[in-house]
Every structure is written in structure tokens, then in C-alpha cells.
Short mmCIF file of C-alpha atoms and ligand atoms in Angstrom, two decimals:
data_model
loop_
_atom_site.label_atom_id
_atom_site.label_comp_id
_atom_site.label_asym_id
_atom_site.label_seq_id
_atom_site.Cartn_x
_atom_site.Cartn_y
_atom_site.Cartn_z
CA MET Z 1 0.00 0.00 0.00
CA THR Z 2 1.37 3.38 -0.99
CA ASN Z 3 1.77 6.33 1.37
CA LEU Z 4 -1.48 8.28 0.99
CA THR Z 5 -0.06 11.58 2.18
CA ILE Z 6 0.15 14.21 -0.54
CA HIS Z 7 2.85 16.63 0.61
CA HIS Z 8 2.56 20.39 0.13
CA LYS Z 9 4.94 20.48 -2.85
CA ALA Z 10 3.46 17.40 -4.53
CA ILE Z 11 2.99 17.58 -8.31
CA GLY Z 12 0.07 15.75 -9.89
CA LEU Z 13 -1.46 14.91 -13.24
CA GLY Z 14 -5.06 14.21 -14.23
CA LEU Z 15 -5.11 10.59 -15.42
CA ARG Z 16 -6.22 10.22 -19.05
CA GLN Z 17 -6.89 7.12 -21.07
CA GLU Z 18 -4.28 8.31 -23.62
CA PHE Z 19 -1.46 7.58 -21.17
CA PHE Z 20 -2.93 4.97 -18.80
CA ASN Z 21 -0.14 2.52 -19.53
CA THR Z 22 2.77 4.86 -20.24
CA LEU Z 23 2.32 6.71 -16.95
CA LEU Z 24 2.01 3.45 -15.04
CA ALA Z 25 5.47 2.52 -16.31
CA GLN Z 26 6.99 5.79 -15.01
CA THR Z 27 4.97 6.87 -12.00
CA ASP Z 28 8.05 8.56 -10.53
CA ILE Z 29 7.35 11.65 -12.70
CA VAL Z 30 4.33 12.53 -10.50
CA ASP Z 31 3.46 12.49 -6.80
CA PHE Z 32 -0.29 11.94 -7.18
CA ILE Z 33 -3.00 11.54 -9.80
CA GLU Z 34 -6.60 12.59 -10.13
CA ILE Z 35 -9.43 10.52 -11.59
CA ALA Z 36 -13.10 11.23 -12.30
CA PRO Z 37 -15.03 8.74 -10.11
CA GLU Z 38 -17.87 8.63 -12.66
CA ASN Z 39 -15.47 6.82 -15.03
CA TRP Z 40 -14.44 4.22 -12.47
CA LEU Z 41 -17.41 3.49 -10.20
CA GLY Z 42 -18.60 -0.10 -10.41
CA MET Z 43 -15.84 -1.17 -12.75
CA GLY Z 44 -14.28 -4.62 -12.71
CA GLY Z 45 -11.85 -6.68 -14.75
CA LYS Z 46 -8.93 -4.90 -16.45
CA ARG Z 47 -10.04 -1.46 -15.29
CA LYS Z 48 -10.13 -2.47 -11.64
CA HIS Z 49 -6.75 -4.14 -12.01
CA LEU Z 50 -5.32 -0.92 -13.52
CA LEU Z 51 -6.66 1.18 -10.65
CA ASN Z 52 -5.15 -1.22 -8.13
CA GLN Z 53 -1.81 -1.04 -9.90
CA TYR Z 54 -1.86 2.76 -9.67
CA LEU Z 55 -2.88 2.60 -6.03
CA GLN Z 56 0.21 0.51 -5.28
CA LYS Z 57 2.34 3.39 -6.50
CA LEU Z 58 0.59 6.74 -6.04
CA PRO Z 59 -2.04 8.51 -3.94
CA ILE Z 60 -5.23 9.15 -5.91
CA VAL Z 61 -7.64 12.08 -5.60
CA LEU Z 62 -11.24 11.95 -6.86
CA HIS Z 63 -12.33 14.89 -9.02
CA GLY Z 64 -16.00 14.47 -9.83
CA LEU Z 65 -18.15 15.87 -12.62
CA ASN Z 66 -21.75 14.93 -11.89
CA LEU Z 67 -22.47 16.03 -8.31
CA SER Z 68 -24.15 19.25 -9.48
CA ILE Z 69 -23.92 20.75 -6.02
CA GLY Z 70 -25.73 23.98 -6.93
CA SER Z 71 -28.65 22.48 -8.83
CA ILE Z 72 -32.20 23.20 -7.76
CA ALA Z 73 -32.85 19.46 -8.13
CA PRO Z 74 -32.25 17.33 -5.02
CA LEU Z 75 -28.88 15.64 -4.59
CA ASN Z 76 -28.48 12.10 -5.85
CA ILE Z 77 -27.97 10.45 -2.46
CA LYS Z 78 -27.38 7.00 -3.91
CA PHE Z 79 -24.59 8.40 -6.10
CA ILE Z 80 -22.94 10.19 -3.14
CA LYS Z 81 -23.08 7.01 -1.06
CA SER Z 82 -21.43 5.12 -3.91
CA ILE Z 83 -18.64 7.75 -3.95
CA LYS Z 84 -18.15 7.24 -0.23
CA ALA Z 85 -18.01 3.45 -0.63
CA PHE Z 86 -15.52 3.83 -3.50
CA MET Z 87 -13.28 6.04 -1.34
CA ARG Z 88 -13.38 3.56 1.52
CA GLU Z 89 -12.72 0.58 -0.75
CA TYR Z 90 -9.68 2.17 -2.41
CA ASN Z 91 -8.51 4.21 0.56
CA ILE Z 92 -8.90 7.54 -1.28
CA LEU Z 93 -8.85 10.59 1.00
CA ILE Z 94 -9.99 13.53 -1.15
CA TYR Z 95 -13.22 14.08 -3.09
CA SER Z 96 -13.27 17.30 -5.07
CA GLU Z 97 -16.02 18.71 -7.26
CA HIS Z 98 -17.06 22.00 -8.86
CA LEU Z 99 -18.89 24.95 -7.33
CA SER Z 100 -21.44 24.94 -10.14
CA PHE Z 101 -24.44 23.03 -11.41
CA CYS Z 102 -24.67 20.62 -14.32
CA SER Z 103 -28.24 19.36 -14.06
CA ASP Z 104 -31.78 20.60 -13.61
CA ALA Z 105 -35.12 18.91 -13.00
CA GLN Z 106 -34.98 17.45 -16.54
CA GLY Z 107 -31.56 15.81 -16.16
CA TYR Z 108 -27.88 16.45 -16.98
CA LEU Z 109 -26.87 19.51 -19.01
CA TYR Z 110 -23.38 18.28 -19.97
CA ASP Z 111 -21.67 21.49 -18.89
CA LEU Z 112 -20.52 23.05 -15.64
CA LEU Z 113 -22.56 26.23 -15.26
CA PRO Z 114 -21.99 29.09 -12.81
CA LEU Z 115 -24.36 29.68 -9.93
CA PRO Z 116 -26.03 33.07 -9.59
CA PHE Z 117 -23.79 35.03 -7.18
CA HIS Z 118 -26.66 35.86 -4.85
CA ASP Z 119 -27.52 35.50 -1.12
CA LYS Z 120 -30.26 32.98 -1.87
CA THR Z 121 -27.86 30.80 -3.84
CA ILE Z 122 -25.41 30.81 -0.93
CA LYS Z 123 -28.06 29.55 1.45
CA HIS Z 124 -29.11 26.84 -0.99
CA VAL Z 125 -25.63 25.61 -1.91
CA VAL Z 126 -24.36 25.68 1.69
CA MET Z 127 -27.26 23.47 2.73
CA LYS Z 128 -26.42 21.00 -0.06
CA ILE Z 129 -22.68 20.98 0.69
CA LYS Z 130 -23.46 20.15 4.32
CA GLN Z 131 -25.73 17.33 3.16
CA VAL Z 132 -22.89 15.84 1.12
CA GLN Z 133 -20.41 16.28 3.97
CA ASP Z 134 -22.77 14.52 6.37
CA ILE Z 135 -22.79 11.52 4.03
CA ILE Z 136 -19.10 11.34 3.17
CA GLU Z 137 -18.13 12.33 6.74
CA GLN Z 138 -15.40 14.71 5.63
CA PRO Z 139 -15.12 18.14 3.99
CA LEU Z 140 -16.08 18.35 0.35
CA VAL Z 141 -13.46 20.13 -1.76
CA LEU Z 142 -14.92 22.55 -4.32
CA GLU Z 143 -13.28 24.16 -7.31
CA ASN Z 144 -13.79 27.72 -8.55
CA ILE Z 145 -14.97 27.19 -12.14
CA SER Z 146 -14.41 29.25 -15.26
CA TYR Z 147 -17.60 30.74 -16.69
CA TYR Z 148 -18.75 32.96 -19.55
CA ALA Z 149 -22.32 34.21 -19.09
CA ALA Z 150 -22.81 35.33 -15.48
CA PRO Z 151 -26.51 35.63 -14.68
CA ILE Z 152 -27.69 37.56 -11.61
CA GLN Z 153 -24.37 38.69 -10.17
CA VAL Z 154 -25.44 40.55 -7.03
CA ILE Z 155 -22.31 39.60 -5.08
CA LYS Z 156 -18.74 39.60 -6.41
CA GLU Z 157 -17.37 36.17 -7.34
CA ILE Z 158 -14.65 36.33 -4.66
CA ASP Z 159 -17.17 37.20 -1.93
CA PHE Z 160 -19.55 34.46 -3.08
CA LEU Z 161 -16.75 31.90 -2.99
CA ASN Z 162 -15.46 33.00 0.41
CA ILE Z 163 -18.90 33.03 2.05
CA VAL Z 164 -19.74 29.57 0.68
CA ILE Z 165 -16.43 28.19 2.01
CA GLN Z 166 -16.85 29.87 5.38
CA GLU Z 167 -20.48 28.88 5.96
CA SER Z 168 -20.30 25.32 4.65
CA GLY Z 169 -16.93 24.24 6.06
CA CYS Z 170 -15.89 22.95 2.63
CA GLN Z 171 -12.35 23.31 1.29
CA LEU Z 172 -11.12 24.94 -1.89
CA LEU Z 173 -9.64 23.35 -4.97
CA LEU Z 174 -8.05 26.52 -6.28
CA ASP Z 175 -7.91 26.47 -10.06
CA VAL Z 176 -5.36 29.19 -10.83
CA ASN Z 177 -6.06 29.00 -14.57
CA ASN Z 178 -9.77 29.56 -13.91
CA VAL Z 179 -8.97 32.65 -11.82
CA TYR Z 180 -6.92 34.03 -14.71
CA VAL Z 181 -9.52 33.11 -17.38
CA ASN Z 182 -12.35 34.73 -15.39
CA SER Z 183 -10.26 37.81 -14.63
CA ILE Z 184 -9.85 38.50 -18.35
CA ASN Z 185 -13.40 37.54 -19.35
CA HIS Z 186 -15.04 39.47 -16.51
CA GLY Z 187 -12.55 42.29 -16.05
CA TYR Z 188 -11.03 41.96 -12.59
CA ASN Z 189 -7.55 41.77 -11.12
CA PRO Z 190 -6.53 38.09 -10.65
CA TYR Z 191 -3.82 39.00 -8.13
CA THR Z 192 -6.33 40.76 -5.87
CA PHE Z 193 -8.59 37.71 -6.17
CA ILE Z 194 -5.74 35.43 -5.04
CA ASP Z 195 -4.94 37.83 -2.15
CA GLN Z 196 -8.47 37.47 -0.78
CA LEU Z 197 -8.58 33.66 -0.60
CA PRO Z 198 -8.44 31.90 2.78
CA THR Z 199 -5.05 30.17 2.97
CA ASN Z 200 -6.19 27.61 5.53
CA LYS Z 201 -9.02 26.41 3.27
CA ILE Z 202 -6.94 25.65 0.18
CA CYS Z 203 -6.68 21.89 -0.27
CA TYR Z 204 -4.86 21.70 -3.60
CA ILE Z 205 -4.35 23.60 -6.84
CA HIS Z 206 -5.21 23.05 -10.51
CA ILE Z 207 -3.25 24.45 -13.39
CA ALA Z 208 -4.23 24.15 -17.07
CA GLY Z 209 -3.92 25.69 -20.51
CA HIS Z 210 -6.43 27.94 -22.27
CA CYS Z 211 -6.97 29.61 -25.62
CA GLN Z 212 -6.84 33.43 -25.79
CA LYS Z 213 -9.26 34.46 -28.56
CA THR Z 214 -9.10 38.25 -28.14
CA ASP Z 215 -7.74 40.69 -25.52
CA SER Z 216 -10.93 40.27 -23.53
CA LEU Z 217 -11.97 36.69 -24.31
CA ILE Z 218 -10.35 33.44 -23.22
CA ILE Z 219 -11.78 29.99 -23.83
CA ASP Z 220 -10.86 27.57 -21.07
CA THR Z 221 -9.91 24.64 -23.29
CA HIS Z 222 -7.56 22.49 -21.16
CA GLY Z 223 -6.16 21.72 -24.57
CA GLU Z 224 -2.98 23.85 -24.73
CA ASP Z 225 0.21 24.24 -22.74
CA VAL Z 226 -0.06 26.44 -19.66
CA ASN Z 227 0.31 30.09 -20.58
CA SER Z 228 3.05 32.28 -19.04
CA SER Z 229 0.52 34.60 -17.33
CA VAL Z 230 -0.93 31.58 -15.52
CA TRP Z 231 2.54 30.37 -14.47
CA GLN Z 232 3.17 33.87 -13.05
CA LEU Z 233 -0.12 33.76 -11.17
CA LEU Z 234 0.80 30.32 -9.78
CA GLN Z 235 4.09 31.72 -8.51
CA TYR Z 236 2.24 34.61 -6.90
CA THR Z 237 -0.18 32.14 -5.30
CA TYR Z 238 2.71 30.23 -3.71
CA GLN Z 239 4.31 33.49 -2.54
CA THR Z 240 1.01 34.61 -1.01
CA HIS Z 241 -0.34 31.39 0.49
CA GLY Z 242 2.62 28.97 0.56
CA PHE Z 243 2.95 25.70 -1.35
CA PHE Z 244 0.03 23.37 -2.01
CA PRO Z 245 -0.16 20.16 -4.03
CA THR Z 246 -0.51 21.25 -7.65
CA LEU Z 247 -2.04 19.21 -10.46
CA LEU Z 248 -1.79 19.74 -14.22
CA GLU Z 249 -5.06 19.17 -16.10
CA ARG Z 250 -4.83 18.32 -19.78
CA ASP Z 251 -8.12 17.05 -21.21
CA PHE Z 252 -7.87 17.71 -24.96
CA ASN Z 253 -5.18 17.77 -27.61
CA ILE Z 254 -3.13 15.58 -25.31
CA PRO Z 255 0.58 15.51 -26.12
CA ASN Z 256 2.98 12.71 -25.24
CA LEU Z 257 4.01 12.17 -21.68
CA LEU Z 258 7.41 13.77 -22.26
CA SER Z 259 5.77 17.14 -23.10
CA LEU Z 260 3.54 16.89 -20.06
CA GLN Z 261 6.60 16.04 -17.99
CA GLN Z 262 8.19 19.32 -19.12
CA GLU Z 263 5.15 21.23 -17.87
CA LEU Z 264 5.29 19.33 -14.60
CA SER Z 265 8.92 20.30 -14.19
CA THR Z 266 7.94 23.96 -14.63
CA ILE Z 267 5.93 23.61 -11.40
CA LYS Z 268 9.09 22.36 -9.71
CA SER Z 269 11.13 25.27 -11.06
CA ILE Z 270 8.52 27.71 -9.71
CA HIS Z 271 8.90 26.04 -6.30
CA ASN Z 272 12.64 26.61 -6.53
CA ARG Z 273 12.22 30.22 -7.64
CA CYS Z 274 9.87 30.94 -4.72
CA GLU Z 275 12.30 29.37 -2.26
CA SER Z 276 15.28 31.30 -3.58
CA LYS Z 277 13.29 34.56 -3.40
CA VAL Z 278 12.92 34.06 0.36
CA PHE Z 279 16.70 34.51 0.68
CA GLU Z 280 17.08 37.40 -1.75
FE1 FE2 X 1 -9.68 22.65 -12.76
#
């Protein structure tokens, strides 16, 4: 059994089918991996064997897609219980999801949509987060999503996020790329946003690539290399809040593992830069 602890400078990679086997042969290039539980729940045979092989070598984090924590529809209790059972069976310690909704009364919408930044939404989503936490018996970890249309923004995004975290007791999966993408698309300062986050609630960090269409429009593709502005914001995040486990997401246009390894080593060089700055 592998050591489940993910240390504060751990570097992770979202596991993709494209490199299931190649990564398994060189797990020393990462400290942890992330999987979507929806793709693994109830599996058997080869898939279960593969997961067990990974578990022998690396800690695994669950990063879900279908919880739809902010939906007006009731939570799928059976699904959440199956997540809990999966975590217990495979000794997985973290379940992260998105602060968004992806379903309504008619069913799944196949996209992660932003919640209205409004007092009433806070009350609603806090109640649902607590419901999930009661079932899984640990804090839920929620990610700040990227979004385009922003209906009914009464409260600023940063205030909405902070109040939800504070009132629900959940933790934050800080997606630094999403902060940058939203800052361009919605016209705010990403550094001020990072400044206002609660250090003691950050669980781990996501980093990813995007596509800049115009000066004021970015599409969050997860299909390109990480952009230099996002690397700079990651460095600032470390300098402001300290080091946290950091995971590279690459969901489309997936290059070979060597290219991804180069991006992973950039995270390490940012660690080194931050540490040397302390002594400047
Ligand atoms: Fe993310």
C-alpha cells in the first residue's frame, strides 16, 4: 500500500486514457494523480486491475463531474453514497467537485454552469454541501470554475466563494487558470482575487492551458500548454499562500508524456524560484 499523504509540494497529473499505460510505467514523474469517479465506479476486470496497480504506486484524488452541487434538483444520495463506498474501498482521501451546477429537473446539461452570485444561492448551496459532507463524513473540496455568461451577479465572485467556504466548512480546490480566465473575461484583477482567498481552506491547486481568442476573451480549453501569465499567477499564489499540491489538467489535444513532464517540471522550477526569493 502506498503512502497516501500528498505533501505540500506534490505535483500531480489528471489521469487520461491516452497515457494509462505509459504513466504506469513511469509513475516517478508525478506524486499523485486525479481521476473522475464517474469513469471508475462499479468497474471490474482490467479497469479495476489498472486502478489497483496505480494505487500501489501513487495517492489518488477523486475529481467528480456529476455532483451538481448547486442544482435546484435534489442531490443524488445513492450516487454520493457510492462515492463514499468507493473512497473507503480504495482508501482515497480527497473528493473534489465543482462549485457549479450541471443538471436541472430534466436531467444532466453536460456542462458546468456558474451559480447566480446571490444570497439565496449561498443559502441553498451551503445546505447542499453540508448534506454531502454529512454523508461522506469529511469536507467536500470545491473548485472555482471558469464561466462565460454570469446571470444575476449581485455579489462579487470572490465574496460568493469566500462566504460559501466559510459557511459550509468545505475546502477549496483553487484552479489558478480559472482565476486568470475569469479575470480577463469578466474584467477583474486576478492577483487581488488570489490575495483574498483563505489560505487555511486551500486543499490543492489546478493548473491548465487555455486559448486566448481576443484581448478580452479566453476559452478555457484544457487543450494547450499552460500560458506564461498563468505560471506567473501560480508563482504569486505560492508566494502569497505557501505551497500546495498542484495538479496539471490536460483534457484535450493531449501531447505525449514527455511534453507533459516538461510542464510538470515547470511547477518544480517555480517552487525553486519561490524558495530562492525568500533569501534574496
Ligand atoms: Fe480545474
